[in-house]
Structures are given as C-alpha cells and as structure tokens.
C-alpha positions as a Markdown table, in Angstrom:
| # | Residue | x | y | z |
|---|---|---|---|---|
| 1 | Met | 59.5 | 53.3 | 91.4 |
| 2 | Gly | 58.9 | 55.9 | 90.1 |
| 3 | Leu | 59.6 | 58.4 | 92.7 |
| 4 | Ser | 62.9 | 56.6 | 93.5 |
| 5 | Ala | 64.2 | 56.4 | 90.3 |
| 6 | Cys | 63.5 | 60.4 | 90.0 |
| 7 | Asn | 65.4 | 60.5 | 93.1 |
| 8 | Ser | 68.2 | 59.0 | 92.0 |
| 9 | Ser | 68.2 | 60.9 | 89.0 |
| 10 | Ala | 68.5 | 64.1 | 90.8 |
| 11 | Asp | 71.0 | 62.9 | 93.1 |
| 12 | Gln | 73.1 | 62.3 | 90.3 |
| 13 | Gly | 72.1 | 65.6 | 88.3 |
| 14 | Ala | 73.3 | 67.3 | 91.8 |
| 15 | Gly | 76.5 | 65.5 | 92.2 |
| 16 | Ala | 77.5 | 66.1 | 89.1 |
| 17 | Gln | 77.0 | 70.4 | 89.2 |
| 18 | Gln | 79.3 | 69.7 | 92.7 |
| 19 | Ser | 81.7 | 68.1 | 90.6 |
| 20 | Ala | 83.6 | 70.8 | 89.0 |
| 21 | Thr | 87.6 | 71.2 | 87.4 |
| 22 | Val | 89.3 | 73.8 | 86.9 |
| 23 | Glu | 92.9 | 73.8 | 85.5 |
| 24 | Val | 95.1 | 77.2 | 86.0 |
| 25 | Phe | 97.8 | 77.6 | 83.2 |
| 26 | Ala | 100.0 | 79.9 | 85.8 |
| 27 | Ala | 103.8 | 81.8 | 85.8 |
| 28 | Ala | 105.9 | 79.8 | 87.6 |
| 29 | Ser | 106.3 | 82.2 | 90.4 |
| 30 | Leu | 103.2 | 81.7 | 91.6 |
| 31 | Asn | 104.3 | 78.1 | 92.2 |
| 32 | Asn | 104.5 | 78.4 | 96.0 |
| 33 | Ala | 101.2 | 80.8 | 96.5 |
| 34 | Gly | 99.6 | 78.4 | 94.4 |
| 35 | Ala | 99.9 | 75.7 | 96.4 |
| 36 | Asp | 98.3 | 77.0 | 100.1 |
| 37 | Leu | 95.7 | 78.9 | 97.0 |
| 38 | Glu | 94.1 | 75.8 | 95.2 |
| 39 | Ala | 94.1 | 73.9 | 99.1 |
| 40 | Thr | 92.7 | 77.1 | 101.1 |
| 41 | Tyr | 89.4 | 77.2 | 97.7 |
| 42 | Glu | 88.4 | 73.6 | 97.5 |
| 43 | Asn | 88.3 | 72.9 | 101.2 |
| 44 | Ala | 86.1 | 75.5 | 100.9 |
| 45 | Asn | 84.5 | 74.7 | 97.8 |
| 46 | Pro | 83.8 | 70.6 | 97.8 |
| 47 | Gly | 83.3 | 68.8 | 94.5 |
| 48 | Val | 85.8 | 71.4 | 92.7 |
| 49 | Asp | 89.8 | 70.3 | 91.7 |
| 50 | Ile | 91.9 | 72.9 | 90.7 |
| 51 | Ile | 94.6 | 71.8 | 88.6 |
| 52 | Phe | 97.6 | 73.8 | 88.2 |
| 53 | Asn | 100.4 | 74.3 | 85.7 |
| 54 | Phe | 103.1 | 76.4 | 86.2 |
| 55 | Ala | 105.6 | 77.2 | 83.6 |
| 56 | Gly | 107.6 | 80.3 | 82.3 |
| 57 | Ser | 104.8 | 82.7 | 80.7 |
| 58 | Ser | 106.1 | 82.3 | 77.3 |
| 59 | Lys | 105.9 | 78.9 | 77.6 |
| 60 | Leu | 102.5 | 78.9 | 78.2 |
| 61 | Val | 101.1 | 80.8 | 75.9 |
| 62 | Gln | 102.7 | 78.7 | 73.4 |
| 63 | Gln | 101.0 | 75.7 | 74.8 |
| 64 | Ile | 97.6 | 77.6 | 74.2 |
| 65 | Gln | 98.6 | 79.0 | 70.8 |
| 66 | Glu | 99.3 | 74.5 | 69.9 |
| 67 | Gly | 95.8 | 73.7 | 71.0 |
| 68 | Ala | 96.0 | 73.7 | 74.8 |
| 69 | Thr | 92.6 | 74.7 | 76.7 |
| 70 | Pro | 92.9 | 75.7 | 79.8 |
| 71 | Asp | 90.2 | 77.8 | 82.1 |
| 72 | Met | 92.6 | 80.5 | 83.0 |
| 73 | Leu | 95.9 | 82.2 | 82.1 |
| 74 | Ile | 98.2 | 83.8 | 84.7 |
| 75 | Thr | 101.2 | 85.6 | 83.2 |
| 76 | Ala | 104.5 | 87.2 | 85.3 |
| 77 | Asp | 103.9 | 90.1 | 83.0 |
| 78 | Ala | 101.3 | 92.9 | 81.1 |
| 79 | Pro | 102.9 | 92.4 | 78.1 |
| 80 | Thr | 103.0 | 89.1 | 77.8 |
| 81 | Met | 99.4 | 88.6 | 78.5 |
| 82 | Ser | 98.6 | 91.2 | 75.6 |
| 83 | Gly | 100.7 | 90.0 | 73.4 |
| 84 | Ala | 98.6 | 86.4 | 74.0 |
| 85 | Ile | 95.3 | 88.1 | 73.6 |
| 86 | Glu | 96.4 | 90.0 | 70.1 |
| 87 | Lys | 98.1 | 86.6 | 69.1 |
| 88 | Thr | 95.8 | 83.7 | 70.5 |
| 89 | Glu | 92.5 | 82.7 | 69.1 |
| 90 | Glu | 91.4 | 81.4 | 72.9 |
| 91 | Leu | 92.0 | 84.4 | 74.1 |
| 92 | Lys | 91.3 | 87.2 | 72.1 |
| 93 | Gly | 88.6 | 89.2 | 73.5 |
| 94 | Val | 88.8 | 88.4 | 77.3 |
| 95 | Ser | 89.1 | 90.3 | 79.8 |
| 96 | Thr | 91.8 | 91.2 | 82.7 |
| 97 | Glu | 93.3 | 91.8 | 85.5 |
| 98 | Val | 95.6 | 92.4 | 87.8 |
| 99 | Ile | 95.5 | 90.4 | 90.8 |
| 100 | Ala | 99.0 | 90.6 | 92.1 |
| 101 | Thr | 102.8 | 92.3 | 91.5 |
| 102 | Asn | 106.0 | 91.5 | 92.3 |
| 103 | Ala | 109.8 | 92.9 | 92.0 |
| 104 | Leu | 113.0 | 91.5 | 90.5 |
| 105 | Val | 116.3 | 91.7 | 92.7 |
| 106 | Leu | 119.4 | 90.0 | 91.9 |
| 107 | Ala | 119.9 | 87.6 | 95.4 |
| 108 | Thr | 123.3 | 85.2 | 95.6 |
| 109 | Ala | 123.7 | 81.8 | 96.8 |
| 110 | His | 124.2 | 81.1 | 100.7 |
| 111 | Gly | 126.5 | 83.3 | 102.3 |
| 112 | Asn | 127.2 | 84.3 | 99.3 |
| 113 | Pro | 130.8 | 82.9 | 99.2 |
| 114 | Ala | 131.6 | 85.2 | 95.6 |
| 115 | Asp | 131.2 | 88.3 | 97.7 |
| 116 | Ile | 128.8 | 89.9 | 95.4 |
| 117 | Ser | 127.8 | 93.4 | 97.2 |
| 118 | Ala | 126.8 | 95.2 | 93.5 |
| 119 | Leu | 126.3 | 94.4 | 90.3 |
| 120 | Asp | 129.4 | 95.0 | 89.3 |
| 121 | Asp | 130.6 | 91.9 | 90.8 |
| 122 | Leu | 128.9 | 89.7 | 88.4 |
| 123 | Thr | 131.7 | 90.6 | 86.0 |
| 124 | Arg | 134.6 | 89.5 | 87.5 |
| 125 | Gln | 136.0 | 86.4 | 86.1 |
| 126 | Gly | 135.0 | 83.0 | 88.1 |
| 127 | Val | 131.7 | 84.5 | 89.1 |
| 128 | Ile | 128.1 | 82.4 | 87.5 |
| 129 | Thr | 125.0 | 84.3 | 87.2 |
| 130 | Ala | 121.9 | 82.9 | 86.3 |
| 131 | Leu | 119.5 | 84.4 | 84.0 |
| 132 | Cys | 115.6 | 83.5 | 82.5 |
| 133 | Ala | 115.9 | 82.9 | 79.4 |
| 134 | Ala | 115.3 | 86.7 | 77.3 |
| 135 | Glu | 111.9 | 85.9 | 76.6 |
| 136 | Val | 110.8 | 85.1 | 80.2 |
| 137 | Pro | 109.0 | 88.3 | 81.8 |
| 138 | Cys | 112.3 | 87.5 | 84.4 |
| 139 | Gly | 114.7 | 87.2 | 82.0 |
| 140 | Lys | 113.0 | 90.2 | 80.0 |
| 141 | Leu | 113.6 | 92.8 | 83.5 |
| 142 | Ala | 116.7 | 91.1 | 83.8 |
| 143 | His | 118.1 | 92.3 | 80.5 |
| 144 | Gln | 116.8 | 95.2 | 80.6 |
| 145 | Glu | 119.2 | 96.4 | 84.5 |
| 146 | Leu | 122.0 | 94.5 | 82.5 |
| 147 | Lys | 121.3 | 96.5 | 79.9 |
| 148 | Gly | 120.4 | 100.0 | 81.2 |
| 149 | Lys | 123.9 | 99.6 | 83.8 |
| 150 | Asn | 126.3 | 98.6 | 80.8 |
| 151 | Ile | 127.1 | 95.1 | 82.6 |
| 152 | Val | 127.7 | 92.0 | 80.9 |
| 153 | Pro | 127.9 | 89.1 | 83.6 |
| 154 | Ala | 131.6 | 86.8 | 83.0 |
| 155 | Thr | 129.5 | 83.3 | 83.4 |
| 156 | Val | 125.9 | 83.3 | 82.2 |
| 157 | Thr | 123.9 | 80.0 | 83.2 |
| 158 | Glu | 120.5 | 80.7 | 81.1 |
| 159 | Glu | 117.0 | 78.7 | 82.3 |
| 160 | Ala | 114.1 | 78.6 | 81.1 |
| 161 | Asn | 112.1 | 80.3 | 83.8 |
| 162 | Val | 112.2 | 81.8 | 87.8 |
| 163 | Thr | 112.0 | 78.7 | 89.3 |
| 164 | Asp | 114.7 | 76.9 | 87.7 |
| 165 | Val | 117.2 | 80.0 | 88.4 |
| 166 | Ser | 116.1 | 79.8 | 92.3 |
| 167 | Thr | 116.8 | 76.3 | 91.9 |
| 168 | Lys | 120.4 | 76.8 | 90.9 |
| 169 | Val | 121.0 | 79.8 | 93.4 |
| 170 | Ala | 119.4 | 77.4 | 96.3 |
| 171 | Thr | 121.7 | 75.1 | 95.8 |
| 172 | Gly | 124.7 | 77.0 | 94.9 |
| 173 | Glu | 125.2 | 76.1 | 91.1 |
| 174 | Ala | 125.1 | 79.6 | 90.3 |
| 175 | Asp | 126.4 | 82.6 | 92.3 |
| 176 | Ala | 123.8 | 85.0 | 92.0 |
| 177 | Gly | 120.7 | 84.9 | 90.0 |
| 178 | Phe | 118.1 | 87.5 | 89.6 |
| 179 | Ile | 114.8 | 86.1 | 90.6 |
| 180 | Tyr | 111.6 | 87.7 | 92.3 |
| 181 | Thr | 111.6 | 89.2 | 95.9 |
| 182 | Thr | 109.1 | 86.4 | 96.2 |
| 183 | Asp | 111.4 | 83.7 | 95.1 |
| 184 | Ala | 114.0 | 84.9 | 97.8 |
| 185 | Ala | 111.5 | 85.2 | 100.9 |
| 186 | Ser | 111.0 | 81.1 | 99.6 |
| 187 | Ile | 114.9 | 80.3 | 99.9 |
| 188 | Lys | 114.9 | 82.4 | 102.9 |
| 189 | Met | 111.7 | 80.2 | 104.0 |
| 190 | Gln | 114.2 | 77.2 | 103.6 |
| 191 | Gly | 117.0 | 78.5 | 106.1 |
| 192 | Gln | 119.8 | 79.9 | 103.5 |
| 193 | Asp | 121.5 | 82.7 | 104.1 |
| 194 | Ile | 121.6 | 84.6 | 100.9 |
| 195 | Thr | 122.2 | 88.5 | 100.3 |
| 196 | Val | 119.6 | 90.1 | 98.2 |
| 197 | Leu | 120.3 | 93.4 | 96.1 |
| 198 | Glu | 117.1 | 95.3 | 95.6 |
| 199 | Leu | 116.4 | 96.5 | 91.8 |
| 200 | Pro | 114.5 | 100.1 | 92.2 |
| 201 | Ala | 115.4 | 101.4 | 88.4 |
| 202 | Leu | 112.6 | 98.3 | 87.4 |
| 203 | Glu | 108.9 | 98.9 | 87.6 |
| 204 | Arg | 106.9 | 96.3 | 90.1 |
| 205 | Asn | 106.1 | 93.5 | 86.8 |
| 206 | Ala | 102.2 | 92.7 | 87.1 |
| 207 | Tyr | 100.4 | 89.2 | 87.3 |
| 208 | Pro | 97.8 | 89.5 | 84.9 |
| 209 | Leu | 94.7 | 86.9 | 84.7 |
| 210 | Ala | 92.2 | 86.1 | 82.0 |
| 211 | Val | 89.7 | 83.7 | 81.9 |
| 212 | Thr | 90.0 | 82.1 | 78.5 |
| 213 | Lys | 86.7 | 81.3 | 76.2 |
| 214 | Ser | 87.2 | 77.0 | 77.3 |
| 215 | Gly | 87.1 | 79.3 | 80.7 |
| 216 | Ser | 83.8 | 81.5 | 80.6 |
| 217 | Val | 81.3 | 78.6 | 80.3 |
| 218 | Asn | 82.7 | 77.0 | 83.2 |
| 219 | Asp | 81.6 | 78.3 | 85.7 |
| 220 | Ala | 83.6 | 76.8 | 88.4 |
| 221 | Ala | 86.1 | 78.5 | 86.5 |
| 222 | Lys | 84.2 | 82.2 | 86.5 |
| 223 | Ser | 84.2 | 81.4 | 90.7 |
| 224 | Phe | 87.4 | 80.7 | 91.4 |
| 225 | Ala | 89.2 | 83.9 | 89.1 |
| 226 | Asp | 86.7 | 86.1 | 91.3 |
| 227 | Trp | 88.3 | 84.9 | 94.0 |
| 228 | Leu | 91.8 | 85.0 | 93.6 |
| 229 | Ala | 91.2 | 88.7 | 92.6 |
| 230 | His | 88.6 | 90.0 | 95.1 |
| 231 | Ser | 88.8 | 87.5 | 98.2 |
| 232 | Asp | 90.6 | 88.5 | 101.4 |
| 233 | Glu | 91.5 | 84.7 | 101.7 |
| 234 | Ala | 93.8 | 85.0 | 98.4 |
| 235 | Ser | 94.9 | 88.8 | 99.4 |
| 236 | Val | 96.2 | 87.2 | 102.4 |
| 237 | Ile | 98.1 | 83.9 | 101.0 |
| 238 | Met | 99.5 | 86.4 | 98.3 |
| 239 | Thr | 100.7 | 88.9 | 100.9 |
| 240 | Asp | 102.8 | 85.7 | 102.9 |
| 241 | Tyr | 104.4 | 84.8 | 99.7 |
| 242 | Gly | 105.7 | 88.3 | 99.8 |
| 243 | Phe | 103.7 | 89.6 | 96.4 |
| 244 | Thr | 101.8 | 93.0 | 96.7 |
| 245 | Thr | 98.1 | 92.7 | 95.7 |
| 246 | Ala | 96.5 | 94.7 | 93.8 |
C-alpha cells in the first residue's frame, strides 16, 4: 500500500510537470500565423497550452503596465518594445530577439472600385482610407509615409489595429488601407482581387520577442520562445504567412 501511494503521488507530480500554460501577448498582425504556430507546437508538446492574446502593440503594453503578467510579449516594431522595457516593471532588464520582419503596403478594396494606383489618389474626394491609430506601429509607419509625401487623405477611418484595417479593406468599407504584406496575402487567400502598392521608402519593421519576468520562471514559456526564434518549423510557418524570418 505504501508503494502504491508513493507511485500514485509520483504519477501526479509527473503529470503536473507535463502540464503547462504559456500566455503570449502578440501584435495583431501575427493573428493568422499564430493559430498554426500554436497548433504545431501543442501537437509536438502534449500538455502545453499556448494562449495567444492578439491586439495592437501599444494596447498590449498598456495591459502589462496595468498589471497583466503574460509569459511573453511580441510587438510589431522595435521602438514599442524598447519603450515597454524602459517603462514597464514586468519587462525591465529582459532581453529581446527579433523573430521576423514585415512591410507596410497600401491595399485596395476588392476590384479596386476607387481606381487607386498611387498614394495621390487618396486625396480625391469620396475616397475612404483606413489607417491604424497613430500610436500603433502600423499607424506610425502610415503617417510617416503620408507626411513624407505631403499627402492628406480626403477621408480617414482610424482603427485600433491592423486587423481592423484589414477588415475595412476586405469588406469594402474602405477604398484602401495601410496594412502589412502578411495581411494583404491573407485577403488574397480569401479569393479577393485587391491591388497592393508597395512603399519602398519605408524600412521593414521588426517583430521582437521578450520573455517577461513572469515567463522567466516558466520553463514551458522559455522553450516556446526558443522554438519561435530558432526552429525550422516556426520559420516555415512564418514564411508561409508572408513574414521574412530573422
């Protein structure tokens, strides 16, 4: 009976070690790739539950500053991550690693009904342009591009994150929107005929990953972060969704 009790206790302990939850705060533009990353990793690591929270990078940082304690943060640009590390106790002193890059583009609605072929066309009366909020990485880049070209769109709809901008473009609620190449690829995969204008003056934005102080004591979180940054499997998935891996 004593041996049986010990074995039962050991089995429970092993089960507890095998079960782990990893909470990841990730930029909204990782939404589509995230589902595949989660499924692939969980299939190879039974007992590990990856939970993604997707939102605009600045919103995620705000949530951490207000007390959220995810295991990991992935932002859509380096400046947002740097600011978070500087001002957020949960991230102070942590190291980062870039796992991918992306590029901002201007995408039109299906069939390009507003006949947009250049940024100047956004100034025409009646043309609706969707932009991310200025504090979000995709918004910073879009405003940088417009300001650099001295272009003021006729009508602007401002959205919380790039996923919301993509939705406006995909549904035709906006004639054009500034989104990432990955989001444009996703819309095309849905069978929509969109026109994509590249913005070569803008540098590609990096996606840095940081394991938080809470995550640093979670072995499963550290393993998942290493897999995201260094495995061939994760690299293939990211590439399939239009990212360039670091």
